[in-house]
PDB file of C-alpha atoms in Angstrom:
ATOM      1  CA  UNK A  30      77.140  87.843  80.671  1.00 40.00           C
ATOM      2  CA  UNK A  31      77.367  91.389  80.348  1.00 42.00           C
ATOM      3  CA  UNK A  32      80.911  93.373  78.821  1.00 45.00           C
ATOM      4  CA  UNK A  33      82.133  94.413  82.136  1.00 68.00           C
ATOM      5  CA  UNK A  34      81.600  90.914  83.315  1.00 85.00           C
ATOM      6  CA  UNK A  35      83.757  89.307  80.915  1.00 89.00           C
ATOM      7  CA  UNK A  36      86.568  91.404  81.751  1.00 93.00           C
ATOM      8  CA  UNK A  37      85.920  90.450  85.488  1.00 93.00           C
ATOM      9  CA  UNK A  38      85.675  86.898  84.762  1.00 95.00           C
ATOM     10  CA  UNK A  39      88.814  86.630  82.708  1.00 95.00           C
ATOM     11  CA  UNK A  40      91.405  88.834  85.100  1.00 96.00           C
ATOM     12  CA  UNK A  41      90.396  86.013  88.199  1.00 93.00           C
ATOM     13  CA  UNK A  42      90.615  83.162  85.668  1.00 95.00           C
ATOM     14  CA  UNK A  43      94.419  84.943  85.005  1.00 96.00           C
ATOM     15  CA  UNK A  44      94.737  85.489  88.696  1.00 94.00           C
ATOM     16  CA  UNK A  45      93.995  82.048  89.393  1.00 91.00           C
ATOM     17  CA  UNK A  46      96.629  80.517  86.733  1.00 93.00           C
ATOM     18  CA  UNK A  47      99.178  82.463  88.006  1.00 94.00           C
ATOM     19  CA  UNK A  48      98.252  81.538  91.580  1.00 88.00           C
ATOM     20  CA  UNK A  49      98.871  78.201  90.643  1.00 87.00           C
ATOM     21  CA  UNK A  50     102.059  79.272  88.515  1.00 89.00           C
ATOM     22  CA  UNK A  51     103.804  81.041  91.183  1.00 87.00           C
ATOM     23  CA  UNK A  52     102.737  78.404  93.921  1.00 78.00           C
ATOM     24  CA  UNK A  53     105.767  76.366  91.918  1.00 72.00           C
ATOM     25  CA  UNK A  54     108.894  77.745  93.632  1.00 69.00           C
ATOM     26  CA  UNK A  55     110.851  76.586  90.580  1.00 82.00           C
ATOM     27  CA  UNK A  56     108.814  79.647  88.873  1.00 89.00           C
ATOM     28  CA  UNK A  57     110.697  82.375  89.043  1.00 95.00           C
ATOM     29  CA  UNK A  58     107.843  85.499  90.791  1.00 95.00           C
ATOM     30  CA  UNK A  59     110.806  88.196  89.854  1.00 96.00           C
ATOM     31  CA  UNK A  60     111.221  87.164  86.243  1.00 97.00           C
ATOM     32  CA  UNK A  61     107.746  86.677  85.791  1.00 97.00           C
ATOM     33  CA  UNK A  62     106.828  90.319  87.306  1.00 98.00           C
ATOM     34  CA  UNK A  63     109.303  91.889  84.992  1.00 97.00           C
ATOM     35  CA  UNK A  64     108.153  89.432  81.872  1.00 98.00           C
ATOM     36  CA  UNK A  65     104.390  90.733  82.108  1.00 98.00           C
ATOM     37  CA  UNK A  66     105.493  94.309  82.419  1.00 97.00           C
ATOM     38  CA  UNK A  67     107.090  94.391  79.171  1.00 97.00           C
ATOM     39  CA  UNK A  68     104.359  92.547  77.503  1.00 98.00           C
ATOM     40  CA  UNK A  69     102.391  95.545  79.589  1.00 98.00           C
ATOM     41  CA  UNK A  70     104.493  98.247  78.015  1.00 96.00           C
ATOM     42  CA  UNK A  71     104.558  96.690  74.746  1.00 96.00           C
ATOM     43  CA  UNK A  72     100.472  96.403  74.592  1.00 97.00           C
ATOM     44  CA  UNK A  73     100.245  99.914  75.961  1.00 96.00           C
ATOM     45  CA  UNK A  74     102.347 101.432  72.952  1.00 95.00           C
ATOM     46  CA  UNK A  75     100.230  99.295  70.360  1.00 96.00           C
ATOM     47  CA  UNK A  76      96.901  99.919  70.373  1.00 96.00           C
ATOM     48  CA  UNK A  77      95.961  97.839  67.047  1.00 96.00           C
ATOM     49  CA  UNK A  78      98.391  94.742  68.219  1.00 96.00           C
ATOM     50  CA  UNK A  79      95.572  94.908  71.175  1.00 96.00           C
ATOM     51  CA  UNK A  80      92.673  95.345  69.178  1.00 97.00           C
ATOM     52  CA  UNK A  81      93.485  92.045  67.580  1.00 97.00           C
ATOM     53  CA  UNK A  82      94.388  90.208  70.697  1.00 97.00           C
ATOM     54  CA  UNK A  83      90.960  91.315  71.662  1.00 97.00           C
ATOM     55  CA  UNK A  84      88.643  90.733  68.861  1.00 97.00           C
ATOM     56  CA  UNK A  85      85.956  88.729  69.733  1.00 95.00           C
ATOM     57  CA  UNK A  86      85.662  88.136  65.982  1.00 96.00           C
ATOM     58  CA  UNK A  87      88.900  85.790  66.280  1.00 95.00           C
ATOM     59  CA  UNK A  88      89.087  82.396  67.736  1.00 96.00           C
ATOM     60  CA  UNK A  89      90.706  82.376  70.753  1.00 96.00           C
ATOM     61  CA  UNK A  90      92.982  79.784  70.026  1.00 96.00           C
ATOM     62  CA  UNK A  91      94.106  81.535  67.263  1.00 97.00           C
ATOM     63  CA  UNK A  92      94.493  84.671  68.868  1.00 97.00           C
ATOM     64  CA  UNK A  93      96.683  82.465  71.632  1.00 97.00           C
ATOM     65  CA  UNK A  94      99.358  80.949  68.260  1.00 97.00           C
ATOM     66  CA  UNK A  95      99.575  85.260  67.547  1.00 97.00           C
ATOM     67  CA  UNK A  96     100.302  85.658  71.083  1.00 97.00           C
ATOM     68  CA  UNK A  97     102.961  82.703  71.053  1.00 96.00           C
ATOM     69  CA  UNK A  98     105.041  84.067  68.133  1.00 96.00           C
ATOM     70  CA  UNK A  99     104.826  87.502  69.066  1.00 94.00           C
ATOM     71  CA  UNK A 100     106.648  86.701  72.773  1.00 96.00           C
ATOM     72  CA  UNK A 101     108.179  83.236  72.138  1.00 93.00           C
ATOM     73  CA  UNK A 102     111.753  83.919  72.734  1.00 89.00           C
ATOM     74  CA  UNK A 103     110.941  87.611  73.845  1.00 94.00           C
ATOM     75  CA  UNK A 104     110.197  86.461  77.275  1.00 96.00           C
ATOM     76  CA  UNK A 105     110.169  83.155  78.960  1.00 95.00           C
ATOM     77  CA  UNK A 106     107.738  79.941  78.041  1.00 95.00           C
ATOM     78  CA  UNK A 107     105.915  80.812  81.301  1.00 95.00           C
ATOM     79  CA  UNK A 108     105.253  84.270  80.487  1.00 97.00           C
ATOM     80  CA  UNK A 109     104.179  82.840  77.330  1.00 97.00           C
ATOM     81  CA  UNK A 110     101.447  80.203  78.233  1.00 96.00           C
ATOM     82  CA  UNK A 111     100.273  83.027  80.834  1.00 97.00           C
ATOM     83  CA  UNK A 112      99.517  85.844  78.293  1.00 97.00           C
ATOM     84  CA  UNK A 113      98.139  83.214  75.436  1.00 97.00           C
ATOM     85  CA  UNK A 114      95.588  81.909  77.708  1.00 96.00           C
ATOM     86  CA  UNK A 115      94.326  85.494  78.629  1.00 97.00           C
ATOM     87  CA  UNK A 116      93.728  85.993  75.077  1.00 97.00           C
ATOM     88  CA  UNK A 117      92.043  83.364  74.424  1.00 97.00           C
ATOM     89  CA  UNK A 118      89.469  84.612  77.131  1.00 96.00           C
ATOM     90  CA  UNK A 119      86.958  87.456  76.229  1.00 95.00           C
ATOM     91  CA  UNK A 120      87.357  91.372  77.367  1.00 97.00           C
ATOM     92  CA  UNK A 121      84.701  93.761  76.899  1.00 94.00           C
ATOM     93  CA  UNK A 122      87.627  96.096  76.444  1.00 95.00           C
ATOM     94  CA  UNK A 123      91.249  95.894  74.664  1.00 96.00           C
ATOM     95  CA  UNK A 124      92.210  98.108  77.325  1.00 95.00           C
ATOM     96  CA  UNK A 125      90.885  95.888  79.599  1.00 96.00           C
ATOM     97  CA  UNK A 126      93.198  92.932  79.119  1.00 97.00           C
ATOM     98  CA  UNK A 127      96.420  95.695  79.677  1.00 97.00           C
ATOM     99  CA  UNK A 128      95.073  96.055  82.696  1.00 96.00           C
ATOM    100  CA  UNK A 129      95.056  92.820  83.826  1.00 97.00           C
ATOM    101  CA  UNK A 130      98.219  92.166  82.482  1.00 98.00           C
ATOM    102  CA  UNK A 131     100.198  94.447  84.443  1.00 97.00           C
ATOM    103  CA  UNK A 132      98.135  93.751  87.799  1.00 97.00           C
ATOM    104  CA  UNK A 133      99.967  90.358  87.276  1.00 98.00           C
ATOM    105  CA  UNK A 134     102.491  91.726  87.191  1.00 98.00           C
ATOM    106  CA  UNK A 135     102.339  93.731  90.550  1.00 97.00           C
ATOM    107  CA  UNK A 136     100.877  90.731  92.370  1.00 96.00           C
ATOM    108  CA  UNK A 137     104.549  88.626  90.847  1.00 97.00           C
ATOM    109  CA  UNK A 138     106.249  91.080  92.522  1.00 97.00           C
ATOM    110  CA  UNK A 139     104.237  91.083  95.548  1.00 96.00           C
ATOM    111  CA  UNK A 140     104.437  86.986  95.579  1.00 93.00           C
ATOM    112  CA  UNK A 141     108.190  87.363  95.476  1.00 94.00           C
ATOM    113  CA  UNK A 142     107.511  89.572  98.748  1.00 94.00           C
ATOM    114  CA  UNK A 143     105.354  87.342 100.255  1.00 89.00           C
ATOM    115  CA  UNK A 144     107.782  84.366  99.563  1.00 89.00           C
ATOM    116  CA  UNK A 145     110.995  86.182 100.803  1.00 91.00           C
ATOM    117  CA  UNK A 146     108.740  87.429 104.098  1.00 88.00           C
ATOM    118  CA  UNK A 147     108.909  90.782 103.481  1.00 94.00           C
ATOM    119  CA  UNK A 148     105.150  91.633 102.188  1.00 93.00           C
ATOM    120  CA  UNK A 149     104.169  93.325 105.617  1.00 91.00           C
ATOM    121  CA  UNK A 150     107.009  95.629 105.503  1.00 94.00           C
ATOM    122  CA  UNK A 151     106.031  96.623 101.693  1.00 96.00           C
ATOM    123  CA  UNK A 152     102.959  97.090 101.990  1.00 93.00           C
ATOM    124  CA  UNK A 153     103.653  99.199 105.029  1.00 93.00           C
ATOM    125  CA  UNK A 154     106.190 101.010 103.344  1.00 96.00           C
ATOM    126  CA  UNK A 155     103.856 101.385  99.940  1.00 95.00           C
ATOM    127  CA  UNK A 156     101.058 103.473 102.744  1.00 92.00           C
ATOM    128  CA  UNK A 157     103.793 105.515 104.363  1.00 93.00           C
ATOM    129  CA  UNK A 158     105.442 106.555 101.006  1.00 95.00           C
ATOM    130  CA  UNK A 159     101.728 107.585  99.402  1.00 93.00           C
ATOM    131  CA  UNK A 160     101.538 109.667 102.640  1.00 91.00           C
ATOM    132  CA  UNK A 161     104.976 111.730 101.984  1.00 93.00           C
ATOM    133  CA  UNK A 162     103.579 112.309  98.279  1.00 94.00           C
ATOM    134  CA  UNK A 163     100.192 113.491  99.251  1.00 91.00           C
ATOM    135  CA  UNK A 164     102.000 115.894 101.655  1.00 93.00           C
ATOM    136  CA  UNK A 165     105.235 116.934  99.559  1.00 95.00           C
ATOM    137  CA  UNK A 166     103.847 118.955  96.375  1.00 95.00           C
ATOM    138  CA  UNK A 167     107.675 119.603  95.627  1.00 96.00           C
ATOM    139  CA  UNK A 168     108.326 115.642  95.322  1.00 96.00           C
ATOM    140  CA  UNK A 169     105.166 114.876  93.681  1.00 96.00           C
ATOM    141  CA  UNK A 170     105.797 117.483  90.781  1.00 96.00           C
ATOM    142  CA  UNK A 171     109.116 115.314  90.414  1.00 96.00           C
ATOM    143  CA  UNK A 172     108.032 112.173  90.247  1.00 96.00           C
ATOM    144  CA  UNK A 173     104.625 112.915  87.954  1.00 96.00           C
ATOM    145  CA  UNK A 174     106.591 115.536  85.681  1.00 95.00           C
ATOM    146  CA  UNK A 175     105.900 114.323  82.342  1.00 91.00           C
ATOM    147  CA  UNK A 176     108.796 115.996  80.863  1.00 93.00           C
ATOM    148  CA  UNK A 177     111.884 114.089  82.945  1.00 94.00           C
ATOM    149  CA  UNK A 178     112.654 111.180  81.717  1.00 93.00           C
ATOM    150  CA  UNK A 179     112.916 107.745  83.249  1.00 95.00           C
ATOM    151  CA  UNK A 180     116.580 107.656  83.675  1.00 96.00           C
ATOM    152  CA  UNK A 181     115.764 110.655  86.267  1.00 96.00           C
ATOM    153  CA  UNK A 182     113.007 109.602  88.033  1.00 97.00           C
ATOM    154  CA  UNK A 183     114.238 106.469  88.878  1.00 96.00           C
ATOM    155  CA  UNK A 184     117.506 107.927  90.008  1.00 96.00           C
ATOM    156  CA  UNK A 185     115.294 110.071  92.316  1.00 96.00           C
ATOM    157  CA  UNK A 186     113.726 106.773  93.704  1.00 96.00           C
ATOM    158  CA  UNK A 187     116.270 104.962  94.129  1.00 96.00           C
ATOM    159  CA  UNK A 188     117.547 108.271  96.131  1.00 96.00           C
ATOM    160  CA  UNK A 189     114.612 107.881  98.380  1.00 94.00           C
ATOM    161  CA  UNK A 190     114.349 104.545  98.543  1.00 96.00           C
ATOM    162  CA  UNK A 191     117.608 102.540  98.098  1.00 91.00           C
ATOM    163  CA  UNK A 192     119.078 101.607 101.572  1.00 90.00           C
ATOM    164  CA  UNK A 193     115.749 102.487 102.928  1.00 94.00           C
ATOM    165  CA  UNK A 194     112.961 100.599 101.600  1.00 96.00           C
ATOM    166  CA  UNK A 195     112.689  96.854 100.409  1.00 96.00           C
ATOM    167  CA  UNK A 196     113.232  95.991  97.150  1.00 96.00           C
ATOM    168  CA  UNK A 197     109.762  94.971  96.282  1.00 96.00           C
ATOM    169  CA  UNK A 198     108.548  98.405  97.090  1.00 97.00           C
ATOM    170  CA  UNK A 199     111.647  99.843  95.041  1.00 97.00           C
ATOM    171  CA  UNK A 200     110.488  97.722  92.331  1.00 97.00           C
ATOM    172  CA  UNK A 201     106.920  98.528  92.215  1.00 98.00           C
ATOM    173  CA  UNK A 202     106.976 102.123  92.885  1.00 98.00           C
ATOM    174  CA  UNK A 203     109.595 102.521  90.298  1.00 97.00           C
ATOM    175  CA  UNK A 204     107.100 100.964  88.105  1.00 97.00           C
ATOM    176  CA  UNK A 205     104.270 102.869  89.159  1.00 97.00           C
ATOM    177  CA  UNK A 206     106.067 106.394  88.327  1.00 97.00           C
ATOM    178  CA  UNK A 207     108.061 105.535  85.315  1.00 96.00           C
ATOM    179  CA  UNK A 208     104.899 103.764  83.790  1.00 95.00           C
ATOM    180  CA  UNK A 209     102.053 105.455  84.671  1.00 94.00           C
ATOM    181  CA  UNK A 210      99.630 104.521  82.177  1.00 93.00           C
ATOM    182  CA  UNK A 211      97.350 107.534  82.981  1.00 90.00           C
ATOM    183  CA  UNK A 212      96.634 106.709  86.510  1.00 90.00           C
ATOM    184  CA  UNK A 213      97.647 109.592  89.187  1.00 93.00           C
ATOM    185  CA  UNK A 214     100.950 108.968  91.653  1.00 95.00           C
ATOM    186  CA  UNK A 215      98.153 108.551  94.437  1.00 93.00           C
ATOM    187  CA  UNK A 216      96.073 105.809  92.552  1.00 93.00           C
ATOM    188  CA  UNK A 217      98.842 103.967  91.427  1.00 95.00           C
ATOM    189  CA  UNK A 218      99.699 103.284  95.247  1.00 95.00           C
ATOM    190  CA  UNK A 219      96.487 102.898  96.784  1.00 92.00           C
ATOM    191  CA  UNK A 220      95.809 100.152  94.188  1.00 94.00           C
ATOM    192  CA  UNK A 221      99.220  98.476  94.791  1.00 96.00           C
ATOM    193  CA  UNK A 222      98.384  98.938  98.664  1.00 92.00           C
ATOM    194  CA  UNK A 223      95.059  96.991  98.422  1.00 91.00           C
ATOM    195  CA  UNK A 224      96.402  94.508  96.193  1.00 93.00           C
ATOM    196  CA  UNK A 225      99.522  93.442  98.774  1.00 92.00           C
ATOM    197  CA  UNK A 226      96.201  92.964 101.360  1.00 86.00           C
ATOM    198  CA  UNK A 227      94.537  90.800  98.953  1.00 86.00           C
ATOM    199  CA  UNK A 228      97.539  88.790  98.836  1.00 85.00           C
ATOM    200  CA  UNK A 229      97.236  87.722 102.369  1.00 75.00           C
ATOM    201  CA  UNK A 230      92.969  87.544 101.875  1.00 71.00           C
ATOM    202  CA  UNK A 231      92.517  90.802 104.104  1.00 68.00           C
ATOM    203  CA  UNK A 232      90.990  93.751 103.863  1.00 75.00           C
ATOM    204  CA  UNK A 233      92.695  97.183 104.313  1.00 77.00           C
ATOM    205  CA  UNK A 234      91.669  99.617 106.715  1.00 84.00           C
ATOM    206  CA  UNK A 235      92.795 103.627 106.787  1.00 85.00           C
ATOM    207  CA  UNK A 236      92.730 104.827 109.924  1.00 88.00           C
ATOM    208  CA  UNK A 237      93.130 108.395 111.185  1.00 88.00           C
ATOM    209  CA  UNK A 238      93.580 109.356 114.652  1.00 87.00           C
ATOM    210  CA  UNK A 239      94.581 112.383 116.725  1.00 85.00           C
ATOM    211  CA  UNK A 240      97.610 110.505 118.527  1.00 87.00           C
ATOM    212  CA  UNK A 241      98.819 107.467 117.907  1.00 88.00           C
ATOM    213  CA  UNK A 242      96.649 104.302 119.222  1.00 87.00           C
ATOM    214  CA  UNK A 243      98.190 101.682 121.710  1.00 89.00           C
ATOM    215  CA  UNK A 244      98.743  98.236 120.865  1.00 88.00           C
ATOM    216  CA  UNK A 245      95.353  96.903 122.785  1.00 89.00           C
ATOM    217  CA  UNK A 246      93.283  99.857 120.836  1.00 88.00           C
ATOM    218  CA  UNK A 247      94.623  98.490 117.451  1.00 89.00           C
ATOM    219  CA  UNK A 248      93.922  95.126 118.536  1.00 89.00           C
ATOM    220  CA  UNK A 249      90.400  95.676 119.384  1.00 89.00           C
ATOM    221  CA  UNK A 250      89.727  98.039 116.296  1.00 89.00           C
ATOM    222  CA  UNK A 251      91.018  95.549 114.003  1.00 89.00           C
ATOM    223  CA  UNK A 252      89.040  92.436 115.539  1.00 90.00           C
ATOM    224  CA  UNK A 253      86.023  94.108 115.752  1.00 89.00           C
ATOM    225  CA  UNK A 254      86.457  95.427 112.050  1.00 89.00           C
ATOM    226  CA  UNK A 255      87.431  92.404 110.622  1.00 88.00           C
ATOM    227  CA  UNK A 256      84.034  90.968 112.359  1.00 87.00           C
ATOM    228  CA  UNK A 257      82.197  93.885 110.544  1.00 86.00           C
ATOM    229  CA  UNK A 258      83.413  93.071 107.703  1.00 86.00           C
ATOM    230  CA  UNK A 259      83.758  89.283 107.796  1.00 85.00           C
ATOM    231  CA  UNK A 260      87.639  89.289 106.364  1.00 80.00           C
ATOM    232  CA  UNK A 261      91.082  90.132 108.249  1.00 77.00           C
ATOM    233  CA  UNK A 262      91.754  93.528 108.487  1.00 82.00           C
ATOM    234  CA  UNK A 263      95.004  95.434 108.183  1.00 79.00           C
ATOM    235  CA  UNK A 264      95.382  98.706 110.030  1.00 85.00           C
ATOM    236  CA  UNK A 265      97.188 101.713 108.069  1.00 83.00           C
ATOM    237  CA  UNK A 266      97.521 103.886 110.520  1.00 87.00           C
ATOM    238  CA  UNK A 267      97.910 107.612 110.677  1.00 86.00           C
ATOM    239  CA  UNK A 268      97.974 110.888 112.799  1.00 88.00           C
ATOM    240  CA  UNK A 269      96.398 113.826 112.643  1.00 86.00           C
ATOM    241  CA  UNK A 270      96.138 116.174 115.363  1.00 85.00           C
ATOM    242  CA  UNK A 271      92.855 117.548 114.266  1.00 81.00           C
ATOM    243  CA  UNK A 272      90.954 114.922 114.730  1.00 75.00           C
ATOM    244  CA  UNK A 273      90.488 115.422 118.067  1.00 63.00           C
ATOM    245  CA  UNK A 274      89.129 112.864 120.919  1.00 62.00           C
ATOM    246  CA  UNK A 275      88.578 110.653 117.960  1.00 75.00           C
ATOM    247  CA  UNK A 276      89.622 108.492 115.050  1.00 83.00           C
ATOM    248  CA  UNK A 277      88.272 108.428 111.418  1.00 85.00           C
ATOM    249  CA  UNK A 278      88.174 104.805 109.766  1.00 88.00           C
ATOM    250  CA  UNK A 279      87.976 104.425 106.300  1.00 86.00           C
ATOM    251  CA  UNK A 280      87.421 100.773 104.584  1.00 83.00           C
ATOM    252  CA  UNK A 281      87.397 101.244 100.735  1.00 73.00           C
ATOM    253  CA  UNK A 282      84.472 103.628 100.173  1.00 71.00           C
ATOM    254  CA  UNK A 283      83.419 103.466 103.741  1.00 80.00           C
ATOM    255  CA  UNK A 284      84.213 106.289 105.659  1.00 82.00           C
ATOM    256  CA  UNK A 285      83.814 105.756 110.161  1.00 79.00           C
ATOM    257  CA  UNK A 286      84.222 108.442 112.368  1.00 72.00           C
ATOM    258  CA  UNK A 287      83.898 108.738 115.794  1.00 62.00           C
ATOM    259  CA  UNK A 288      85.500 107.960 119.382  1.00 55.00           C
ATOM    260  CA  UNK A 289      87.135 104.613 119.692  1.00 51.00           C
ATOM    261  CA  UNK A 290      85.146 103.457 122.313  1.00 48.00           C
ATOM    262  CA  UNK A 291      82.000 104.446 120.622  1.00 56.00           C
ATOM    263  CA  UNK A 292      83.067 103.138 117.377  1.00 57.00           C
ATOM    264  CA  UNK A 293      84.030  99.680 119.136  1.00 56.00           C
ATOM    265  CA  UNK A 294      80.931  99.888 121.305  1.00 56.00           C
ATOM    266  CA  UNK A 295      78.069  99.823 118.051  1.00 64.00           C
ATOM    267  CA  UNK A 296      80.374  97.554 116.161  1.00 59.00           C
ATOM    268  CA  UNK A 297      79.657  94.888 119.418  1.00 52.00           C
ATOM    269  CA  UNK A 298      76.283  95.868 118.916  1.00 60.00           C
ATOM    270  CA  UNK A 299      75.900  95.382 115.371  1.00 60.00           C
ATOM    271  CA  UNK A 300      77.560  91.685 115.498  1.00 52.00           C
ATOM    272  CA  UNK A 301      75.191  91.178 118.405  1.00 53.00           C
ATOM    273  CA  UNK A 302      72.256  91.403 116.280  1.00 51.00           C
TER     274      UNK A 302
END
């Protein structure tokens, strides 16, 4: 097994426990989200506490008892068992297993969504609110300016947001922008965006077109897209008035242009053969 690959195994063995964990509606997806992001803060700040949550050199049930006196009482017994067995797992990085942790967290939150039946509006709201940053330098010098605090920039969100957004997207953009960790405002969101798809198994799909597409266009984009690419697809849409007589599709690194009816014509051929 190479490094990378024990990283990779160990965050869907912790995705899979907490799966199960969170499949138990006496588990509690809001305290668990906000559990794992202080243990996320917490292993951010301490890079040797980490190291030695990490070391290969250490027997992983050993480094689980560290892990167990270090949070027992600091967060709950769930949170607890969670975090112990991810370090008793191996990570090519310490960094790596940080990582993880606070992806856990994000999916929590998005559970809670999914649970209360709001995940389709947040992860709608999550595309639309990367699209006013990408556009607004003004707001994005706000919310990435290293030198407000995070009293202030979550008084600016909840500015934007309260009243107008769902909770779970309150909660995980204030997150995001308070506890950056070194990613940009724009990766932060396209990262939570594809991981509220991956909580309903689906892919996410960008698409760009010069006025906006009728119902039996989306339709027949997103059926013959999720055929393409053999999982269900969820549209982002956007519009941009320069792509004209046209749309421009983009699926992860895959980036589609041309006319809708072409584009829907080869994808018939392509599942044809």
């Amino acid at each position: 097994m190479t490094a990378h690959g024990a990283s990779r195994e160990a965050t869907a063995a912790a995705r899979e426990r907490l799966d199960a964990l969170t499949d138990n509606t006496s588990v509690d997806a809001l305290a668990l989200a906000d559990e794992l992001a202080s243990v996320t803060a917490l292993l951010d700040r301490e890079i040797s506490l980490r190291r030695v949550l990490t070391d290969p050199a250490q027997p992983g049930e050993a480094k689980a008892e560290l892990a167990g006196r270090l949070f027992g009482g600091q967060v709950g017994e769930t949170t607890v068992d969670l975090v112990s067995g991810m370090v008793r797992s191996r990570w090519s990085q310490p960094r790596n297993l940080v990582d993880a942790i606070e992806e856990l967290a994000d999916t929590a939150d998005l559970t809670a969504a999914q649970q209360s039946g709001t995940l389709d509006e947040v992860e709608d709201e999550l595309f639309r609110f990367g699209r006013i940053v990408s556009s607004n330098t003004e707001l994005r010098a706000a919310l990435t300016n290293r030198a407000a605090g995070t009293p202030a920039k979550t008084e600016l969100l909840r500015s934007l947001l309260g009243g107008r957004a769902k909770a779970g997207t309150e909660r995980l953009v204030t997150r995001l922008v308070t506890a950056p960790r070194g990613r940009s405002l724009e990766a932060g969101l396209e990262s939570l965006s594809k991981l509220a798809a991956e909580r309903r198994n689906r892919m996410v799909a960008v698409v760009t077109s010069a006025v906006p597409l009728s119902d039996p266009q989306k339709q027949r984009l997103g059926a013959a897209l999720a055929k393409l690419y053999g999982r269900q697809m969820h549209l982002n849409l956007d519009v941009d008035p320069e792509v004209v007589g046209g749309i421009r599709v983009q699926v992860g690194d895959e980036v589609i242009n041309g006319s809708i009816a072409d584009r829907l014509e080869d994808a018939s051929r392509r599942m044809a053969g």
